[in-house]
Amino acid sequence: MDKKSFRKSSLMRLKKTAKKRKYIKDFIVRKRLETIIKSYRPKSILFYTPLKIEVDLMPLVKKYRKKIDIYMPFIEEKSFKMVKYRLPLKKNSFNVFEPKNSHFKIKDVDMIIVPVVGVDGNYKRVGFGKGMYDRFYEKLKKKPLVVFVQRERCFTSEKITDGYDISADFYITPN
């Protein structure tokens, strides 16, 4: 299996998740993620705003936003930068909600939570194919704790990713 066909089959599987089961699966992933947050006590976390096939972590964002510096991706060309989480969120050109742009340079973050389409035998991320998280991660001077989250476990023991694809310290699924 190659990366492209694995991505396609994983996306189909993620889209088929029953609506009722999404809430239960997201709840389980959030609880597991919260255990890691409590254990590592990061001072700053990069979250994301979810697409329909991604785990909804917004309840954790709301819970921790007064205790921890919360950042979100702000898309710029082929990558993104971190901006402070603040309302209102607006849809960008990819139909993803994001905070307004900020001119503050945020240099590092303690933890990043990354949605995945799939994970391969190297525990590296297969995403949507744009490479935004890979480009972003490459620019960081201090490497944060990386947590992959996924609603359905889409894993292949084959090694199909490229050298530049990011790997995780943790891979959380409801399973």
Tab-separated table of N, CA, C and O in Angstrom, residues 10-104:
chain	number	residue	atom	x	y	z
A	10	SER	N	-8.447	5.652	4.472
A	10	SER	CA	-8.630	6.192	5.827
A	10	SER	C	-9.691	7.284	5.840
A	10	SER	O	-10.533	7.326	6.744
A	11	LEU	N	-9.661	8.161	4.857
A	11	LEU	CA	-10.663	9.232	4.784
A	11	LEU	C	-12.064	8.648	4.608
A	11	LEU	O	-13.014	9.120	5.246
A	12	MET	N	-12.195	7.620	3.798
A	12	MET	CA	-13.511	6.980	3.624
A	12	MET	C	-13.983	6.388	4.948
A	12	MET	O	-15.151	6.530	5.317
A	13	ARG	N	-13.100	5.754	5.658
A	13	ARG	CA	-13.454	5.151	6.948
A	13	ARG	C	-13.871	6.221	7.959
A	13	ARG	O	-14.845	6.044	8.696
A	14	LEU	N	-13.127	7.322	8.008
A	14	LEU	CA	-13.442	8.398	8.947
A	14	LEU	C	-14.792	9.049	8.620
A	14	LEU	O	-15.528	9.427	9.525
A	15	LYS	N	-15.109	9.180	7.349
A	15	LYS	CA	-16.383	9.794	6.938
A	15	LYS	C	-17.579	8.912	7.267
A	15	LYS	O	-18.684	9.399	7.424
A	16	LYS	N	-17.366	7.594	7.388
A	16	LYS	CA	-18.457	6.660	7.642
A	16	LYS	C	-18.814	6.516	9.123
A	16	LYS	O	-19.778	5.835	9.450
A	17	THR	N	-18.059	7.134	10.011
A	17	THR	CA	-18.342	7.012	11.435
A	17	THR	C	-19.747	7.540	11.730
A	17	THR	O	-20.086	8.655	11.348
A	18	ALA	N	-20.540	6.732	12.382
A	18	ALA	CA	-21.916	7.121	12.712
A	18	ALA	C	-21.925	8.351	13.607
A	18	ALA	O	-21.075	8.504	14.479
A	19	LYS	N	-22.903	9.209	13.374
A	19	LYS	CA	-22.981	10.481	14.098
A	19	LYS	C	-23.022	10.277	15.618
A	19	LYS	O	-22.303	10.946	16.350
A	20	LYS	N	-23.848	9.369	16.084
A	20	LYS	CA	-23.979	9.137	17.520
A	20	LYS	C	-22.657	8.636	18.110
A	20	LYS	O	-22.258	9.019	19.192
A	21	ARG	N	-21.977	7.790	17.393
A	21	ARG	CA	-20.717	7.233	17.883
A	21	ARG	C	-19.600	8.281	17.919
A	21	ARG	O	-18.666	8.142	18.670
A	22	LYS	N	-19.710	9.312	17.090
A	22	LYS	CA	-18.697	10.375	17.079
A	22	LYS	C	-18.578	11.013	18.455
A	22	LYS	O	-17.483	11.261	18.937
A	23	TYR	N	-19.705	11.298	19.071
A	23	TYR	CA	-19.704	11.972	20.368
A	23	TYR	C	-19.043	11.111	21.442
A	23	TYR	O	-18.273	11.601	22.253
A	24	ILE	N	-19.335	9.841	21.415
A	24	ILE	CA	-18.751	8.922	22.395
A	24	ILE	C	-17.249	8.794	22.162
A	24	ILE	O	-16.449	8.878	23.098
A	25	LYS	N	-16.856	8.609	20.912
A	25	LYS	CA	-15.441	8.465	20.577
A	25	LYS	C	-14.662	9.738	20.909
A	25	LYS	O	-13.562	9.671	21.454
A	26	ASP	N	-15.238	10.892	20.579
A	26	ASP	CA	-14.567	12.157	20.901
A	26	ASP	C	-14.404	12.321	22.407
A	26	ASP	O	-13.368	12.785	22.887
A	27	PHE	N	-15.420	11.941	23.155
A	27	PHE	CA	-15.360	12.023	24.618
A	27	PHE	C	-14.209	11.169	25.151
A	27	PHE	O	-13.436	11.617	26.005
A	28	ILE	N	-14.078	9.953	24.649
A	28	ILE	CA	-13.005	9.052	25.101
A	28	ILE	C	-11.635	9.644	24.770
A	28	ILE	O	-10.729	9.655	25.615
A	29	VAL	N	-11.475	10.155	23.560
A	29	VAL	CA	-10.193	10.756	23.159
A	29	VAL	C	-9.874	11.962	24.037
A	29	VAL	O	-8.739	12.128	24.494
A	30	ARG	N	-10.884	12.808	24.298
A	30	ARG	CA	-10.655	13.984	25.153
A	30	ARG	C	-10.205	13.581	26.552
A	30	ARG	O	-9.307	14.195	27.131
A	31	LYS	N	-10.828	12.549	27.112
A	31	LYS	CA	-10.440	12.086	28.461
A	31	LYS	C	-8.995	11.596	28.465
A	31	LYS	O	-8.234	11.878	29.397
A	32	ARG	N	-8.610	10.849	27.452
A	32	ARG	CA	-7.228	10.348	27.366
A	32	ARG	C	-6.246	11.496	27.166
A	32	ARG	O	-5.161	11.499	27.759
A	33	LEU	N	-6.614	12.460	26.351
A	33	LEU	CA	-5.762	13.621	26.131
A	33	LEU	C	-5.617	14.437	27.408
A	33	LEU	O	-4.530	14.903	27.758
A	34	GLU	N	-6.704	14.573	28.127
A	34	GLU	CA	-6.673	15.332	29.381
A	34	GLU	C	-5.730	14.684	30.398
A	34	GLU	O	-5.039	15.375	31.149
A	35	THR	N	-5.651	13.372	30.406
A	35	THR	CA	-4.716	12.664	31.282
A	35	THR	C	-3.276	13.057	30.945
A	35	THR	O	-2.462	13.302	31.842
A	36	ILE	N	-2.968	13.157	29.666
A	36	ILE	CA	-1.619	13.562	29.240
A	36	ILE	C	-1.354	15.014	29.621
A	36	ILE	O	-0.277	15.349	30.120
A	37	ILE	N	-2.330	15.881	29.416
A	37	ILE	CA	-2.173	17.294	29.770
A	37	ILE	C	-1.908	17.430	31.266
A	37	ILE	O	-1.006	18.151	31.690
A	38	LYS	N	-2.675	16.733	32.084
A	38	LYS	CA	-2.490	16.800	33.540
A	38	LYS	C	-1.135	16.236	33.950
A	38	LYS	O	-0.506	16.728	34.882
A	39	SER	N	-0.683	15.220	33.271
A	39	SER	CA	0.586	14.581	33.600
A	39	SER	C	1.785	15.452	33.216
A	39	SER	O	2.729	15.592	33.985
A	40	TYR	N	1.755	16.042	32.032
A	40	TYR	CA	2.894	16.824	31.536
A	40	TYR	C	2.843	18.305	31.905
A	40	TYR	O	3.845	19.002	31.810
A	41	ARG	N	1.675	18.804	32.257
A	41	ARG	CA	1.475	20.196	32.679
A	41	ARG	C	2.115	21.224	31.733
A	41	ARG	O	2.938	22.042	32.158
A	42	PRO	N	1.747	21.206	30.471
A	42	PRO	CA	2.308	22.199	29.546
A	42	PRO	C	1.804	23.595	29.879
A	42	PRO	O	0.681	23.753	30.381
A	43	LYS	N	2.629	24.585	29.600
A	43	LYS	CA	2.219	25.983	29.811
A	43	LYS	C	1.547	26.550	28.563
A	43	LYS	O	0.868	27.558	28.623
A	44	SER	N	1.782	25.860	27.431
A	44	SER	CA	1.173	26.300	26.178
A	44	SER	C	0.876	25.085	25.301
A	44	SER	O	1.642	24.130	25.273
A	45	ILE	N	-0.264	25.151	24.610
A	45	ILE	CA	-0.692	24.052	23.745
A	45	ILE	C	-1.216	24.625	22.431
A	45	ILE	O	-1.984	25.589	22.426
A	46	LEU	N	-0.817	23.986	21.336
A	46	LEU	CA	-1.396	24.291	20.036
A	46	LEU	C	-2.504	23.274	19.791
A	46	LEU	O	-2.240	22.084	19.660
A	47	PHE	N	-3.742	23.747	19.789
A	47	PHE	CA	-4.897	22.917	19.464
A	47	PHE	C	-5.222	23.145	17.991
A	47	PHE	O	-4.460	23.789	17.276
A	48	TYR	N	-6.354	22.700	17.536
A	48	TYR	CA	-6.845	22.943	16.184
A	48	TYR	C	-8.351	23.063	16.272
A	48	TYR	O	-8.969	22.624	17.229
A	49	THR	N	-8.950	23.672	15.254
A	49	THR	CA	-10.408	23.666	15.160
A	49	THR	C	-10.781	22.517	14.227
A	49	THR	O	-10.219	22.388	13.152
A	50	PRO	N	-11.701	21.657	14.654
A	50	PRO	CA	-11.925	20.395	13.933
A	50	PRO	C	-12.760	20.511	12.663
A	50	PRO	O	-13.687	21.310	12.566
A	51	LEU	N	-12.396	19.657	11.718
A	51	LEU	CA	-13.254	19.381	10.577
A	51	LEU	C	-14.243	18.307	11.032
A	51	LEU	O	-14.080	17.729	12.101
A	52	LYS	N	-15.227	17.986	10.207
A	52	LYS	CA	-16.246	17.004	10.605
A	52	LYS	C	-15.668	15.625	10.903
A	52	LYS	O	-16.194	14.903	11.725
A	53	ILE	N	-14.570	15.245	10.251
A	53	ILE	CA	-14.000	13.915	10.463
A	53	ILE	C	-12.955	13.888	11.577
A	53	ILE	O	-12.404	12.844	11.882
A	54	GLU	N	-12.683	15.045	12.185
A	54	GLU	CA	-11.652	15.136	13.226
A	54	GLU	C	-12.269	15.189	14.617
A	54	GLU	O	-13.416	15.631	14.789
A	55	VAL	N	-11.504	14.765	15.590
A	55	VAL	CA	-11.952	14.788	16.987
A	55	VAL	C	-12.200	16.232	17.409
A	55	VAL	O	-11.356	17.106	17.205
A	56	ASP	N	-13.350	16.468	18.014
A	56	ASP	CA	-13.700	17.799	18.516
A	56	ASP	C	-13.075	18.002	19.893
A	56	ASP	O	-13.528	17.418	20.885
A	57	LEU	N	-12.036	18.839	19.937
A	57	LEU	CA	-11.341	19.130	21.192
A	57	LEU	C	-11.744	20.474	21.789
A	57	LEU	O	-11.181	20.894	22.800
A	58	MET	N	-12.735	21.128	21.198
A	58	MET	CA	-13.126	22.452	21.677
A	58	MET	C	-13.566	22.468	23.146
A	58	MET	O	-13.290	23.446	23.841
A	59	PRO	N	-14.197	21.417	23.686
A	59	PRO	CA	-14.479	21.443	25.122
A	59	PRO	C	-13.207	21.559	25.977
A	59	PRO	O	-13.213	22.216	27.017
A	60	LEU	N	-12.111	20.958	25.534
A	60	LEU	CA	-10.844	21.089	26.271
A	60	LEU	C	-10.249	22.490	26.106
A	60	LEU	O	-9.666	23.037	27.043
A	61	VAL	N	-10.397	23.059	24.929
A	61	VAL	CA	-9.924	24.430	24.700
A	61	VAL	C	-10.636	25.366	25.669
A	61	VAL	O	-10.006	26.179	26.344
A	62	LYS	N	-11.943	25.226	25.764
A	62	LYS	CA	-12.725	26.083	26.667
A	62	LYS	C	-12.351	25.848	28.121
A	62	LYS	O	-12.288	26.785	28.913
A	63	LYS	N	-12.081	24.616	28.469
A	63	LYS	CA	-11.735	24.283	29.850
A	63	LYS	C	-10.371	24.855	30.255
A	63	LYS	O	-10.200	25.348	31.368
A	64	TYR	N	-9.402	24.787	29.348
A	64	TYR	CA	-8.027	25.157	29.700
A	64	TYR	C	-7.608	26.565	29.285
A	64	TYR	O	-6.528	27.014	29.644
A	65	ARG	N	-8.435	27.285	28.581
A	65	ARG	CA	-7.985	28.566	28.033
A	65	ARG	C	-7.626	29.622	29.078
A	65	ARG	O	-6.877	30.532	28.787
A	66	LYS	N	-8.128	29.483	30.279
A	66	LYS	CA	-7.770	30.447	31.336
A	66	LYS	C	-6.599	29.967	32.182
A	66	LYS	O	-6.062	30.706	32.988
A	67	LYS	N	-6.201	28.698	31.980
A	67	LYS	CA	-5.117	28.114	32.774
A	67	LYS	C	-3.821	27.967	31.987
A	67	LYS	O	-2.744	27.941	32.561
A	68	ILE	N	-3.944	27.814	30.682
A	68	ILE	CA	-2.813	27.527	29.797
A	68	ILE	C	-2.907	28.459	28.592
A	68	ILE	O	-4.005	28.816	28.163
A	69	ASP	N	-1.765	28.832	28.014
A	69	ASP	CA	-1.780	29.600	26.770
A	69	ASP	C	-2.219	28.667	25.645
A	69	ASP	O	-1.553	27.671	25.357
A	70	ILE	N	-3.343	28.991	25.027
A	70	ILE	CA	-3.892	28.167	23.957
A	70	ILE	C	-3.661	28.883	22.630
A	70	ILE	O	-3.987	30.059	22.479
A	71	TYR	N	-3.117	28.130	21.678
A	71	TYR	CA	-2.867	28.657	20.343
A	71	TYR	C	-3.613	27.817	19.321
A	71	TYR	O	-3.948	26.664	19.569
A	72	MET	N	-3.829	28.423	18.168
A	72	MET	CA	-4.488	27.758	17.051
A	72	MET	C	-3.679	28.042	15.793
A	72	MET	O	-2.989	29.058	15.712
A	73	PRO	N	-3.780	27.161	14.799
A	73	PRO	CA	-3.117	27.445	13.529
A	73	PRO	C	-3.811	28.586	12.781
A	73	PRO	O	-5.033	28.688	12.796
A	74	PHE	N	-2.999	29.444	12.167
A	74	PHE	CA	-3.505	30.472	11.259
A	74	PHE	C	-2.794	30.224	9.933
A	74	PHE	O	-1.580	30.351	9.832
A	75	ILE	N	-3.555	29.848	8.921
A	75	ILE	CA	-2.971	29.407	7.656
A	75	ILE	C	-2.362	30.582	6.895
A	75	ILE	O	-2.991	31.620	6.731
A	76	GLU	N	-1.113	30.333	6.470
A	76	GLU	CA	-0.395	31.283	5.631
A	76	GLU	C	0.267	30.496	4.499
A	76	GLU	O	1.197	29.728	4.735
A	77	GLU	N	-0.240	30.674	3.307
A	77	GLU	CA	0.278	30.003	2.114
A	77	GLU	C	0.336	28.484	2.296
A	77	GLU	O	-0.677	27.852	2.438
A	78	LYS	N	1.549	27.886	2.326
A	78	LYS	CA	1.681	26.430	2.387
A	78	LYS	C	1.887	25.901	3.800
A	78	LYS	O	2.135	24.725	3.989
A	79	SER	N	1.826	26.766	4.790
A	79	SER	CA	2.012	26.346	6.175
A	79	SER	C	1.066	27.160	7.053
A	79	SER	O	0.085	27.706	6.573
A	80	PHE	N	1.378	27.244	8.321
A	80	PHE	CA	0.602	28.085	9.215
A	80	PHE	C	1.515	28.603	10.314
A	80	PHE	O	2.638	28.155	10.480
A	81	LYS	N	0.987	29.576	11.030
A	81	LYS	CA	1.684	30.066	12.213
A	81	LYS	C	0.730	29.937	13.383
A	81	LYS	O	-0.477	29.763	13.201
A	82	MET	N	1.295	29.996	14.584
A	82	MET	CA	0.462	29.925	15.781
A	82	MET	C	-0.049	31.318	16.118
A	82	MET	O	0.714	32.279	16.090
A	83	VAL	N	-1.324	31.400	16.438
A	83	VAL	CA	-1.895	32.633	16.962
A	83	VAL	C	-2.665	32.292	18.228
A	83	VAL	O	-3.146	31.173	18.397
A	84	LYS	N	-2.743	33.249	19.100
A	84	LYS	CA	-3.453	33.066	20.366
A	84	LYS	C	-4.931	32.788	20.077
A	84	LYS	O	-5.530	33.406	19.210
A	85	TYR	N	-5.484	31.832	20.804
A	85	TYR	CA	-6.905	31.523	20.662
A	85	TYR	C	-7.715	32.676	21.225
A	85	TYR	O	-7.536	33.077	22.383
A	86	ARG	N	-8.569	33.222	20.383
A	86	ARG	CA	-9.494	34.259	20.820
A	86	ARG	C	-10.685	34.275	19.867
A	86	ARG	O	-10.581	33.890	18.716
A	87	LEU	N	-11.801	34.664	20.408
A	87	LEU	CA	-13.037	34.708	19.636
A	87	LEU	C	-13.211	36.069	19.000
A	87	LEU	O	-12.677	37.042	19.502
A	88	PRO	N	-13.921	36.206	17.944
A	88	PRO	CA	-14.640	35.174	17.201
A	88	PRO	C	-13.700	34.429	16.241
A	88	PRO	O	-12.695	34.968	15.798
A	89	LEU	N	-14.058	33.194	15.949
A	89	LEU	CA	-13.339	32.423	14.951
A	89	LEU	C	-14.028	32.647	13.607
A	89	LEU	O	-15.247	32.757	13.553
A	90	LYS	N	-13.243	32.719	12.534
A	90	LYS	CA	-13.811	32.919	11.197
A	90	LYS	C	-13.314	31.834	10.269
A	90	LYS	O	-12.204	31.341	10.416
A	91	LYS	N	-14.145	31.469	9.290
A	91	LYS	CA	-13.768	30.447	8.312
A	91	LYS	C	-12.721	30.999	7.354
A	91	LYS	O	-12.853	32.113	6.846
A	92	ASN	N	-11.706	30.180	7.098
A	92	ASN	CA	-10.688	30.568	6.128
A	92	ASN	C	-10.994	29.931	4.768
A	92	ASN	O	-12.055	29.337	4.576
A	93	SER	N	-10.049	30.007	3.841
A	93	SER	CA	-10.270	29.489	2.481
A	93	SER	C	-10.413	27.968	2.430
A	93	SER	O	-10.907	27.430	1.450
A	94	PHE	N	-9.980	27.249	3.474
A	94	PHE	CA	-10.127	25.795	3.543
A	94	PHE	C	-11.394	25.392	4.310
A	94	PHE	O	-11.561	24.236	4.664
A	95	ASN	N	-12.247	26.381	4.642
A	95	ASN	CA	-13.459	26.164	5.441
A	95	ASN	C	-13.149	25.669	6.846
A	95	ASN	O	-13.902	24.893	7.428
A	96	VAL	N	-12.034	26.117	7.376
A	96	VAL	CA	-11.618	25.791	8.736
A	96	VAL	C	-11.718	27.074	9.556
A	96	VAL	O	-11.291	28.140	9.109
A	97	PHE	N	-12.275	26.968	10.744
A	97	PHE	CA	-12.360	28.137	11.612
A	97	PHE	C	-10.995	28.429	12.218
A	97	PHE	O	-10.268	27.508	12.605
A	98	GLU	N	-10.658	29.715	12.292
A	98	GLU	CA	-9.402	30.140	12.897
A	98	GLU	C	-9.587	31.512	13.533
A	98	GLU	O	-10.459	32.275	13.145
A	99	PRO	N	-8.738	31.831	14.546
A	99	PRO	CA	-8.780	33.167	15.129
A	99	PRO	C	-8.234	34.187	14.135
A	99	PRO	O	-7.642	33.815	13.112
A	100	LYS	N	-8.386	35.447	14.460
A	100	LYS	CA	-7.822	36.497	13.612
A	100	LYS	C	-6.305	36.420	13.647
A	100	LYS	O	-5.711	35.953	14.619
A	101	ASN	N	-5.704	36.922	12.599
A	101	ASN	CA	-4.247	36.954	12.499
A	101	ASN	C	-3.668	37.823	13.617
A	101	ASN	O	-4.319	38.733	14.115
A	102	SER	N	-2.461	37.498	13.976
A	102	SER	CA	-1.759	38.261	15.005
A	102	SER	C	-0.362	38.559	14.492
A	102	SER	O	0.219	37.771	13.748
A	103	HIS	N	0.166	39.696	14.892
A	103	HIS	CA	1.508	40.070	14.459
A	103	HIS	C	2.553	39.718	15.510
A	103	HIS	O	3.731	39.988	15.325
A	104	PHE	N	2.124	39.117	16.600
A	104	PHE	CA	3.069	38.666	17.620
A	104	PHE	C	3.781	37.413	17.121
A	104	PHE	O	3.164	36.522	16.555
